[in-house]
CSV table of C-alpha atoms in Angstrom, one decimal:
chain,number,residue,atom,x,y,z
A,36,MET,CA,70.2,81.4,136.7
A,37,THR,CA,68.4,78.9,138.5
A,38,GLN,CA,70.1,75.9,140.7
A,39,LEU,CA,70.0,73.1,137.6
A,40,ASP,CA,72.1,76.2,135.2
A,41,LYS,CA,74.3,76.5,138.5
A,42,ALA,CA,74.7,73.0,138.4
A,43,LYS,CA,75.5,72.4,134.7
A,44,SER,CA,77.9,75.5,134.8
A,45,GLY,CA,79.4,73.5,138.0
A,46,LEU,CA,79.7,70.4,135.6
A,47,ARG,CA,81.1,71.9,132.0
A,48,LEU,CA,83.8,74.7,134.5
A,49,ALA,CA,84.8,71.3,135.6
A,50,GLN,CA,85.1,69.0,132.6
A,51,ILE,CA,87.0,72.1,131.0
A,52,LEU,CA,89.4,72.5,134.9
A,53,PHE,CA,90.1,68.7,134.4
A,54,GLU,CA,90.6,68.1,130.8
A,55,GLU,CA,91.7,70.5,129.2
A,56,THR,CA,94.8,72.2,132.0
A,57,GLU,CA,96.9,70.6,134.4
A,58,SER,CA,94.6,71.7,137.4
A,59,LEU,CA,93.2,68.7,138.8
A,60,GLU,CA,93.0,70.0,142.6
A,61,ARG,CA,90.8,73.6,141.1
A,62,SER,CA,88.9,71.1,138.7
A,63,GLU,CA,87.9,69.1,142.1
A,64,GLU,CA,87.1,72.6,143.7
A,65,GLU,CA,84.0,73.3,141.0
A,66,VAL,CA,82.8,69.7,140.8
A,67,ASN,CA,82.4,69.1,144.8
A,68,LYS,CA,81.2,73.0,144.5
A,69,ALA,CA,78.6,71.6,141.5
A,70,VAL,CA,77.5,67.9,143.5
A,71,ILE,CA,76.5,70.0,146.4
A,72,ILE,CA,74.0,71.8,143.6
A,73,ALA,CA,72.6,69.4,142.4
A,74,ASP,CA,72.0,67.1,145.4
A,75,SER,CA,70.1,69.7,146.9
A,76,ILE,CA,67.5,69.8,144.0
A,77,GLN,CA,64.5,67.9,144.5
A,78,GLY,CA,62.6,65.8,141.2
A,79,SER,CA,64.1,63.8,138.7
A,80,SER,CA,64.8,67.2,136.7
A,81,ALA,CA,68.0,67.3,138.4
A,82,LEU,CA,69.0,63.2,137.3
A,83,ASP,CA,71.1,63.3,134.7
A,84,ILE,CA,73.5,66.7,135.3
A,85,GLN,CA,74.0,64.4,139.1
A,86,LEU,CA,74.4,62.0,137.4
A,87,ARG,CA,77.0,63.4,135.0
A,88,LEU,CA,77.9,65.0,137.9
A,89,TYR,CA,79.4,61.9,140.4
A,90,GLU,CA,81.1,60.2,136.9
A,91,LEU,CA,83.5,63.3,137.1
A,92,GLN,CA,84.1,63.5,140.3
A,93,ILE,CA,85.1,59.8,140.5
A,94,GLN,CA,87.8,60.1,137.6
A,95,ILE,CA,89.2,63.5,139.1
A,96,GLN,CA,89.0,61.0,142.8
A,97,MET,CA,91.4,58.1,140.9
A,98,GLU,CA,93.3,60.8,138.7
A,99,MET,CA,94.1,62.5,141.9
A,100,LYS,CA,94.8,58.8,143.7
A,101,LYS,CA,92.1,59.4,146.3
A,102,PHE,CA,90.6,56.0,146.1
A,103,ARG,CA,88.9,55.9,149.0
A,104,LEU,CA,86.6,59.1,148.5
A,105,ALA,CA,86.2,57.8,145.0
A,106,LYS,CA,84.8,54.5,146.5
A,107,ASN,CA,82.0,55.9,147.8
A,108,THR,CA,81.0,58.0,146.0
A,109,LEU,CA,81.2,55.4,143.4
A,110,ARG,CA,78.3,53.4,146.4
A,111,ILE,CA,76.3,56.4,146.4
A,112,ALA,CA,76.1,57.0,142.3
A,113,SER,CA,75.1,53.0,142.1
A,114,SER,CA,73.2,53.2,144.1
A,115,ILE,CA,70.7,56.0,142.9
A,116,ALA,CA,71.3,54.4,139.4
A,117,ALA,CA,70.0,51.3,140.6
A,118,LYS,CA,66.9,53.0,142.4
A,119,GLN,CA,66.1,55.1,138.9
A,120,GLU,CA,66.5,51.9,137.5
A,121,LEU,CA,69.3,53.7,134.6
A,122,HIS,CA,70.6,50.4,133.4
A,123,TRP,CA,73.8,52.4,131.6
A,124,TRP,CA,74.6,54.6,134.4
A,125,THR,CA,74.4,51.3,136.4
A,126,TYR,CA,77.2,49.9,134.0
A,127,GLN,CA,79.5,53.5,133.5
A,128,PHE,CA,80.4,52.9,137.1
A,129,CYS,CA,80.9,48.8,136.8
A,130,LEU,CA,83.5,50.5,134.4
A,131,LEU,CA,85.4,53.3,137.1
A,132,LYS,CA,84.5,50.6,139.5
A,133,ALA,CA,86.5,48.1,137.7
A,134,ARG,CA,89.4,51.1,137.2
A,135,MET,CA,89.5,51.5,140.5
A,136,PHE,CA,90.3,48.0,141.4
A,137,PHE,CA,93.2,47.5,138.6
A,138,LEU,CA,95.0,51.0,140.3
A,139,VAL,CA,94.6,50.0,143.1
A,140,ASN,CA,96.5,46.4,142.2
A,141,ASP,CA,93.5,44.6,142.6
A,142,PHE,CA,92.8,42.2,139.3
A,143,ALA,CA,90.8,39.8,141.1
A,144,GLY,CA,88.3,42.9,142.5
A,145,SER,CA,88.2,44.5,139.1
A,146,LEU,CA,88.0,40.9,137.5
A,147,THR,CA,84.6,39.8,139.6
A,148,THR,CA,83.1,43.8,139.3
A,149,LEU,CA,83.7,43.6,135.0
A,150,ASN,CA,82.0,39.7,135.7
A,151,GLN,CA,78.8,40.8,137.2
A,152,GLY,CA,78.0,43.9,134.4
A,153,ALA,CA,78.5,41.3,132.2
A,154,THR,CA,76.3,38.5,134.3
A,155,LEU,CA,74.1,42.3,133.8
A,156,ALA,CA,73.9,43.0,130.5
A,157,SER,CA,73.2,39.2,130.0
A,158,LYS,CA,70.6,39.6,131.7
A,159,ARG,CA,69.3,42.1,130.4
A,160,GLY,CA,69.8,41.0,126.7
A,161,ASP,CA,72.2,44.1,126.2
A,162,PHE,CA,74.9,42.2,124.1
A,163,ASP,CA,77.0,44.6,122.8
A,164,LEU,CA,77.5,45.9,127.0
A,165,LYS,CA,77.9,42.2,127.8
A,166,MET,CA,81.2,41.4,125.2
A,167,ALA,CA,82.1,45.5,126.4
A,168,PHE,CA,82.7,44.4,130.0
A,169,TRP,CA,84.6,41.0,128.4
A,170,ILE,CA,87.2,43.5,126.3
A,171,VAL,CA,88.5,45.8,128.9
A,172,ALA,CA,88.8,42.4,131.7
A,173,GLY,CA,91.0,40.7,128.2
A,174,GLN,CA,92.6,44.5,128.0
A,175,TYR,CA,93.1,44.6,131.7
A,176,SER,CA,94.3,40.9,131.9
A,177,LEU,CA,97.1,41.8,128.9
A,178,MET,CA,98.5,44.5,130.4
A,179,LEU,CA,99.0,42.2,133.7
A,180,SER,CA,100.7,40.0,131.2
A,181,ASN,CA,98.3,37.5,132.5
A,182,TRP,CA,98.2,35.3,129.0
A,183,ASP,CA,96.0,32.5,130.4
A,184,GLN,CA,92.8,34.6,131.9
A,185,ALA,CA,92.9,36.9,128.4
A,186,ASN,CA,92.2,33.9,126.9
A,187,VAL,CA,89.7,33.1,128.3
A,188,TYR,CA,88.2,36.7,127.5
A,189,LEU,CA,89.4,35.7,124.4
A,190,GLN,CA,87.0,32.5,124.2
A,191,LYS,CA,83.3,34.4,125.3
A,192,LEU,CA,84.2,36.4,122.5
A,193,THR,CA,85.1,35.3,119.9
A,194,PRO,CA,81.6,33.3,119.1
A,195,HIS,CA,79.9,36.6,119.2
A,196,MET,CA,82.0,37.8,116.2
A,197,GLY,CA,81.5,35.8,113.4
A,198,LEU,CA,86.3,34.6,114.0
A,199,ASP,CA,85.8,31.2,114.9
A,200,GLU,CA,88.0,30.0,111.7
A,201,ALA,CA,89.9,32.8,111.7
A,202,LEU,CA,91.3,32.2,115.5
A,203,GLY,CA,91.0,27.9,115.3
A,204,LEU,CA,88.5,27.6,118.1
A,205,ALA,CA,85.3,25.8,117.5
A,206,ALA,CA,82.0,26.8,116.7
A,207,SER,CA,79.9,28.1,119.8
A,208,THR,CA,76.3,27.3,119.7
A,209,THR,CA,76.6,30.6,122.7
A,210,THR,CA,73.4,33.2,121.3
A,211,ALA,CA,76.0,36.3,119.1
A,212,PRO,CA,74.3,39.4,119.7
A,213,PRO,CA,71.7,40.7,117.6
A,214,LEU,CA,72.7,42.7,115.1
A,215,LYS,CA,71.0,46.1,113.2
A,216,GLU,CA,67.9,47.0,112.0
A,217,SER,CA,67.0,48.9,108.5
A,218,SER,CA,65.6,51.8,106.9
A,219,SER,CA,64.2,53.4,103.8
A,220,THR,CA,66.4,54.8,101.8
A,221,VAL,CA,68.4,55.0,104.9
A,222,PRO,CA,70.3,52.5,106.3
A,223,PRO,CA,69.7,50.8,109.8
A,224,SER,CA,73.1,51.0,112.3
A,225,MET,CA,74.1,48.8,114.8
A,226,PRO,CA,74.4,49.5,118.9
A,227,GLN,CA,70.9,47.7,120.6
A,228,GLN,CA,70.4,50.2,123.2
A,229,PRO,CA,67.5,51.5,125.2
A,230,ALA,CA,66.5,54.8,123.4
A,231,ASP,CA,69.1,57.1,125.3
A,232,MET,CA,69.6,59.5,123.2
A,233,THR,CA,73.6,60.5,124.4
A,234,GLN,CA,74.7,56.7,123.9
A,235,PRO,CA,76.3,57.1,120.2
A,236,MET,CA,78.2,60.3,121.6
A,237,LYS,CA,79.1,57.8,124.4
A,238,SER,CA,80.1,55.1,122.2
A,239,GLN,CA,82.3,56.8,120.2
A,240,GLN,CA,84.4,58.0,122.8
A,241,PHE,CA,84.7,55.0,124.2
A,242,LEU,CA,85.5,53.9,121.5
A,243,ILE,CA,87.5,55.9,120.0
A,244,GLU,CA,90.1,55.6,122.7
A,245,GLY,CA,90.3,52.4,122.3
A,246,ILE,CA,91.2,52.1,119.1
A,247,LYS,CA,94.1,54.4,120.1
A,248,VAL,CA,95.1,51.9,123.2
A,249,VAL,CA,95.6,49.2,120.6
A,250,ASP,CA,97.4,51.5,118.5
A,251,ARG,CA,99.9,52.4,120.9
A,252,GLU,CA,100.1,48.8,121.8
A,253,PHE,CA,101.1,48.0,118.0
A,254,SER,CA,103.2,51.1,118.5
A,255,VAL,CA,105.3,49.9,121.5
A,256,ASN,CA,105.4,45.8,121.4
A,257,ASP,CA,108.0,44.3,119.1
A,258,TYR,CA,105.7,41.9,117.5
A,259,ALA,CA,108.9,40.6,115.3
A,260,SER,CA,109.1,37.8,118.3
A,261,SER,CA,107.8,34.6,118.0
A,262,THR,CA,106.7,33.5,121.6
A,263,ILE,CA,103.3,32.0,121.5
A,264,TYR,CA,102.8,34.0,123.4
A,265,VAL,CA,103.7,37.6,122.1
A,266,ARG,CA,102.0,36.1,118.8
A,267,ARG,CA,98.6,35.3,121.1
A,268,ASN,CA,98.9,39.1,122.1
A,269,GLN,CA,99.1,40.2,118.8
A,270,ARG,CA,96.0,38.2,117.1
A,271,TRP,CA,92.9,39.6,120.8
A,272,PHE,CA,94.8,43.1,119.8
A,273,SER,CA,93.8,42.5,116.0
A,274,LEU,CA,90.8,41.4,116.9
A,275,LEU,CA,89.6,43.5,119.2
A,276,MET,CA,90.5,46.5,116.7
A,277,MET,CA,88.7,44.6,114.4
A,278,SER,CA,85.2,45.0,116.2
A,279,MET,CA,86.0,48.7,118.0
A,280,LEU,CA,86.0,50.2,113.8
A,281,LEU,CA,83.1,48.1,112.7
A,282,HIS,CA,81.4,49.2,115.6
A,283,LEU,CA,82.6,53.1,115.3
A,284,ALA,CA,81.0,53.0,112.0
A,285,ASP,CA,77.8,51.7,113.4
A,286,VAL,CA,78.2,54.6,114.7
A,287,LEU,CA,78.8,57.1,112.9
A,288,LEU,CA,75.9,56.1,110.1
A,289,LEU,CA,74.7,56.1,113.5
A,290,LYS,CA,75.7,60.5,113.5
A,291,PHE,CA,75.5,60.8,109.6
A,292,ASP,CA,79.1,61.7,109.8
A,293,LEU,CA,79.7,59.6,106.6
A,294,VAL,CA,82.5,61.1,106.2
A,295,SER,CA,84.2,59.9,109.2
A,296,ALA,CA,82.2,56.5,108.9
A,297,GLU,CA,83.9,55.9,105.0
A,298,GLU,CA,87.2,56.3,107.0
A,299,THR,CA,86.6,53.7,110.0
A,300,ILE,CA,86.0,51.7,107.0
A,301,LEU,CA,88.5,52.7,105.0
A,302,LYS,CA,90.8,51.7,108.5
A,303,ALA,CA,89.0,48.8,109.4
A,304,THR,CA,89.9,47.1,105.6
A,305,TYR,CA,93.6,47.9,105.2
A,306,TRP,CA,93.7,46.1,109.2
A,307,SER,CA,92.1,43.1,108.1
A,308,LYS,CA,94.1,42.9,104.6
A,309,VAL,CA,97.5,43.9,106.9
A,310,CYS,CA,96.8,41.2,109.5
A,311,GLY,CA,95.8,39.0,107.0
A,312,MET,CA,91.9,38.6,108.2
A,313,TRP,CA,90.0,39.6,105.3
A,314,ASP,CA,88.0,36.8,104.2
A,315,VAL,CA,87.2,36.6,107.7
A,316,PHE,CA,85.7,40.0,107.7
A,317,LYS,CA,84.5,40.6,103.8
A,318,TRP,CA,81.5,40.2,104.6
A,319,ARG,CA,81.0,42.3,108.0
A,320,ILE,CA,82.7,44.9,106.1
A,321,SER,CA,80.7,45.0,102.9
A,322,LEU,CA,77.4,45.0,105.5
A,323,SER,CA,79.6,48.7,106.3
A,324,ILE,CA,80.1,49.7,103.2
A,325,GLY,CA,76.5,49.1,101.6
A,326,MET,CA,74.9,51.4,104.1
A,327,THR,CA,77.5,54.4,103.9
A,328,MET,CA,76.2,53.4,100.7
A,329,GLN,CA,72.4,53.8,100.9
A,330,LEU,CA,72.7,56.5,103.3
A,331,GLY,CA,74.6,58.9,102.0
A,332,GLY,CA,72.5,58.8,98.0
A,333,ARG,CA,74.5,56.0,96.7
A,334,LEU,CA,72.2,53.8,95.4
A,335,GLU,CA,73.5,51.6,92.5
A,336,GLU,CA,76.9,50.9,94.6
A,337,ALA,CA,74.9,50.1,97.8
A,338,LEU,CA,72.9,47.1,95.9
A,339,GLU,CA,77.1,45.2,94.6
A,340,TRP,CA,78.0,46.1,98.1
A,341,TYR,CA,74.9,44.4,99.5
A,342,GLY,CA,75.3,41.5,97.6
A,343,ILE,CA,78.8,40.8,98.1
A,344,CYS,CA,77.9,40.9,102.0
A,345,LEU,CA,75.1,38.2,101.2
A,346,SER,CA,77.3,36.3,98.9
A,347,HIS,CA,79.3,35.6,102.4
A,348,SER,CA,77.6,36.0,105.3
A,349,GLU,CA,76.3,32.6,105.3
A,350,GLY,CA,79.4,30.3,103.0
A,351,ASN,CA,82.2,30.1,105.1
A,352,HIS,CA,80.4,31.8,108.3
A,353,LYS,CA,77.4,29.9,109.3
A,354,ASP,CA,76.5,32.2,112.6
A,355,PRO,CA,74.2,33.8,114.5
A,356,GLU,CA,75.9,36.7,113.5
A,357,GLY,CA,76.6,36.0,110.0
A,358,TYR,CA,72.6,35.2,109.8
A,359,GLU,CA,71.5,38.3,111.3
A,360,ALA,CA,74.0,40.0,109.1
A,361,LYS,CA,72.5,38.7,105.5
A,362,THR,CA,69.2,39.6,106.9
A,363,LEU,CA,70.1,43.0,107.8
A,364,ALA,CA,71.3,42.8,104.1
A,365,ILE,CA,68.0,41.1,102.4
A,366,ILE,CA,65.9,44.2,104.1
A,367,ASN,CA,67.7,46.8,103.2
A,368,THR,CA,67.9,45.4,100.3
A,369,ALA,CA,64.4,45.7,99.1
A,370,LEU,CA,63.8,49.0,100.9
A,371,VAL,CA,66.6,50.2,98.5
A,372,HIS,CA,63.6,48.6,95.3
A,373,CYS,CA,60.9,50.7,97.4
A,374,GLY,CA,62.7,54.3,96.6
A,375,GLU,CA,62.2,55.6,92.8
A,376,ARG,CA,65.1,55.4,91.5
A,377,PHE,CA,65.3,51.4,91.8
A,378,PHE,CA,61.7,51.4,92.1
A,379,ASN,CA,60.5,47.4,91.5
A,380,LEU,CA,58.0,46.2,93.7
A,381,GLN,CA,57.8,42.3,92.6
A,382,LYS,CA,61.8,42.5,93.8
A,383,VAL,CA,60.0,43.7,96.9
A,384,LYS,CA,57.9,41.5,97.8
A,385,GLU,CA,60.6,38.9,96.6
A,386,LEU,CA,62.9,39.9,99.3
A,387,GLN,CA,60.1,39.9,101.6
A,388,LEU,CA,59.2,36.8,101.3
A,389,GLU,CA,63.1,35.9,102.1
A,390,ALA,CA,63.6,37.7,104.6
A,391,LYS,CA,60.2,36.9,106.2
A,392,ALA,CA,61.3,32.7,105.9
A,393,ARG,CA,64.3,33.3,108.3
A,394,HIS,CA,62.1,35.0,111.1
A,395,THR,CA,63.3,33.3,114.1
A,396,SER,CA,62.0,34.3,117.8
A,397,SER,CA,65.1,35.7,118.8
A,398,MET,CA,65.1,38.6,115.6
A,399,SER,CA,66.3,41.6,117.0
A,400,THR,CA,63.8,43.7,117.3
A,401,ASN,CA,65.2,46.3,114.7
A,402,LEU,CA,65.1,43.7,111.7
A,403,LEU,CA,61.4,43.0,113.4
A,404,CYS,CA,60.5,47.0,113.1
A,405,ALA,CA,61.8,47.8,109.4
A,406,LEU,CA,59.8,44.0,108.2
A,407,HIS,CA,57.0,46.6,109.4
A,408,ILE,CA,58.2,49.7,107.3
A,409,LEU,CA,58.4,46.5,104.5
A,410,ASP,CA,54.8,45.6,105.0
A,411,SER,CA,53.9,49.0,105.0
A,412,TRP,CA,54.9,49.2,101.3
A,413,THR,CA,53.6,46.1,100.5
A,414,LYS,CA,50.2,45.9,101.2
A,415,GLU,CA,47.2,47.5,99.5
A,416,GLY,CA,45.4,50.0,101.4
A,417,VAL,CA,45.5,53.0,103.9
A,418,ILE,CA,44.6,50.8,106.7
A,419,PRO,CA,47.3,47.4,106.8
A,420,ALA,CA,49.7,50.2,106.1
A,421,ARG,CA,48.5,51.8,108.2
A,422,GLN,CA,48.6,48.8,111.3
A,423,HIS,CA,52.2,48.0,110.4
A,424,LEU,CA,53.2,51.4,110.7
A,425,GLN,CA,51.9,52.7,114.4
A,426,GLU,CA,53.6,48.8,115.2
A,427,ALA,CA,56.6,49.6,113.8
A,428,LEU,CA,56.6,53.2,115.9
A,429,LYS,CA,56.3,51.2,119.1
A,430,LEU,CA,58.9,48.7,118.7
A,431,SER,CA,61.4,51.9,117.4
A,432,SER,CA,60.3,53.5,120.4
A,433,THR,CA,62.8,51.3,122.6
A,434,LEU,CA,65.5,51.6,120.1
A,435,VAL,CA,68.6,53.4,119.9
A,436,ASN,CA,68.3,53.5,116.3
A,437,THR,CA,66.7,56.6,116.2
A,438,GLN,CA,66.9,56.4,111.6
A,439,LEU,CA,63.8,53.8,111.8
A,440,ARG,CA,61.8,56.3,114.9
A,441,SER,CA,62.2,58.9,112.7
A,442,LEU,CA,61.2,57.2,109.6
A,443,THR,CA,58.7,55.6,110.8
A,444,LEU,CA,57.1,59.0,111.1
A,445,LEU,CA,58.2,60.5,109.0
A,446,LEU,CA,55.7,57.4,106.9
A,447,LEU,CA,53.0,57.3,108.7
A,448,GLY,CA,52.6,60.9,108.0
A,449,ASN,CA,52.2,60.5,104.5
A,450,VAL,CA,50.1,57.5,105.3
A,451,TYR,CA,47.9,60.1,107.0
A,452,LEU,CA,47.6,62.8,104.3
A,453,GLN,CA,46.3,60.5,101.9
A,454,THR,CA,43.2,60.6,104.0
A,455,HIS,CA,43.4,64.2,104.4
A,456,ASP,CA,43.5,63.2,108.1
A,457,GLU,CA,44.6,65.6,110.8
A,458,GLN,CA,47.3,63.7,112.3
A,459,ALA,CA,49.2,64.0,108.9
A,460,GLU,CA,50.6,67.1,110.6
A,461,LYS,CA,51.2,66.1,113.7
A,462,MET,CA,53.3,62.8,112.6
A,463,LEU,CA,55.4,64.9,110.5
A,464,ILE,CA,55.9,67.4,112.8
A,465,ALA,CA,57.2,64.9,115.4
A,466,GLY,CA,59.4,62.9,112.9
A,467,PHE,CA,60.7,66.7,112.2
A,468,MET,CA,61.7,67.3,115.5
A,469,HIS,CA,62.6,64.0,115.8
A,470,ALA,CA,65.3,63.9,113.3
A,471,VAL,CA,66.5,66.8,113.8
A,472,LYS,CA,67.4,66.6,117.3
A,473,THR,CA,68.9,63.4,116.8
A,474,GLY,CA,70.9,64.7,113.6
A,475,ASN,CA,69.1,62.0,110.5
A,476,GLN,CA,69.0,65.4,107.9
A,477,VAL,CA,68.3,62.9,105.3
A,478,ILE,CA,65.2,61.8,106.9
A,479,ALA,CA,64.6,65.9,108.5
A,480,ALA,CA,64.8,67.1,105.0
A,481,ALA,CA,62.0,64.4,103.4
A,482,THR,CA,59.8,65.3,106.9
A,483,GLY,CA,60.4,69.4,106.2
A,484,SER,CA,60.0,69.4,102.6
A,485,CYS,CA,56.6,67.2,103.1
A,486,LEU,CA,55.1,69.4,106.2
A,487,LYS,CA,56.1,72.5,103.6
A,488,ASP,CA,53.5,71.2,100.8
A,489,LEU,CA,51.2,69.7,103.4
A,490,TYR,CA,51.2,74.0,104.5
A,491,LEU,CA,51.2,75.1,100.8
A,492,ALA,CA,48.5,72.1,100.1
A,493,THR,CA,46.1,73.3,103.0
A,494,SER,CA,46.7,76.9,102.4
A,495,GLN,CA,48.9,78.1,105.2
A,496,GLY,CA,51.5,80.7,103.6
A,497,ILE,CA,53.5,81.3,107.3
A,498,LYS,CA,54.0,77.9,108.7
A,499,ALA,CA,54.9,76.8,104.7
A,500,SER,CA,57.2,80.5,104.5
A,501,GLN,CA,58.9,79.3,108.1
A,502,GLN,CA,59.5,75.7,107.5
A,503,THR,CA,60.9,76.5,104.6
A,504,LYS,CA,63.9,78.8,105.9
A,505,GLN,CA,64.2,75.2,108.7
A,506,ASN,CA,64.4,74.1,105.4
A,507,ILE,CA,67.7,75.0,104.3
A,508,PRO,CA,70.3,74.5,106.5
A,509,ILE,CA,69.0,71.0,106.4
A,510,LEU,CA,69.0,70.4,102.5
A,511,GLU,CA,72.3,72.3,102.2
A,512,THR,CA,74.0,69.7,105.0
A,513,VAL,CA,73.0,67.2,102.6
A,514,ASP,CA,74.0,68.5,99.6
A,515,LYS,CA,77.0,68.3,101.2
A,516,VAL,CA,77.1,64.8,102.4
A,517,PHE,CA,75.9,63.4,98.8
A,518,GLN,CA,78.1,65.6,96.4
A,519,LEU,CA,81.1,63.4,98.1
A,520,GLN,CA,83.7,61.2,96.3
A,521,PRO,CA,82.8,57.2,96.2
A,522,MET,CA,85.0,54.9,98.9
A,523,ALA,CA,89.0,54.6,98.0
A,524,PRO,CA,90.2,52.3,95.8
A,525,LEU,CA,91.3,50.3,99.0
A,526,LEU,CA,88.2,49.0,98.9
A,527,SER,CA,88.1,46.9,96.1
A,528,GLN,CA,86.1,43.3,95.4
A,529,GLU,CA,89.6,41.8,95.3
């Protein structure tokens, strides 16, 4: 067993001991040993394991109230992350540092740290992370009954959530975080982050824990009281819950977990109606439902929900997020009409022109990538189509929306097939491996089928047989998803 394998085993053992048992001393012992092993490995091969070990070590130290040790470990880990320009780890250690300050009753230090994290996220254009820092700062403020401070962060968040009217606040000109991207029969997913494949899982865990906190707040507080502070607290948690549920649905779509995504959207719908905010959130929820339907192959329903989004996103909500939501719905509608079932080239061109007319210098990379994919469908000739897909491939390399990259590789492979270019097999293999690795089952199934057909057409029987075996479990998974029943009546358009 290599030193790296020993470090990985030590991490897993320490995690199990920390999360599943009450043996903090044993978990601390195991993580300390694993850290020593990881620190001894030369080069960058153990960097991710090293930082994950530091993360766990800090959590254990804080749980054991060894705050001086935790502070020192945070300093070391943060220094490594900054030196290697691993900004996502820098964000994580920033959140842990803020939590440590909060646990030792240094609220000022906690807020300072969170504001520093938000500033870094803003400079890097990681708007979702900036909001995450604000959300945590608001939560800490509420936990200390610091209502005025909590309201400051609520006002910071409001313009980014399209909720000015719900809160009775003046509209802000602050730029909203970029929305999602798009893909052919495969709709886009929300998170706008660099392409670190561990992020969807981390995001899911963070959001689930946040939702538990809000549920707990509502169960232990008496909201029948009419005091302004309690009403303000309730409003904060209502908006926070809606934001987290919708982001969680997007993360689940990114992972092709349609069942959980539907359940989450149902909860968001129920929550919005209970809190009297259905009219405010209707366009955003409609967008999520449309993407879920599209990803699950229920294209007629997807078109209906995109229509609802288009009719609401800019009516009462003339904010940047609503503007990009409408652009996204337009692009996704066009992509549905690119498919065989609803193929309408004239409709695609009309929607394409409408989407391009909405192009701004601040349009997200995701939407730009999707527009290039649309261009590849509508341009006549192999060379223009290939050029647009190559540009889309460059753009998709910076995105966490792995569906876009997998889809682009699939389409590029098919373009090369038309000219019998040997690059076709390379692109399709890369697309298949990427789709399988990132859980994009629909694209994996389509790419795997293309590869099998390519091998059969070129008399490569052994490769065709091997590919068929790989395709079977993927196709079975996709079939199960496509057999799901439509969403519950709760998602009516009333």
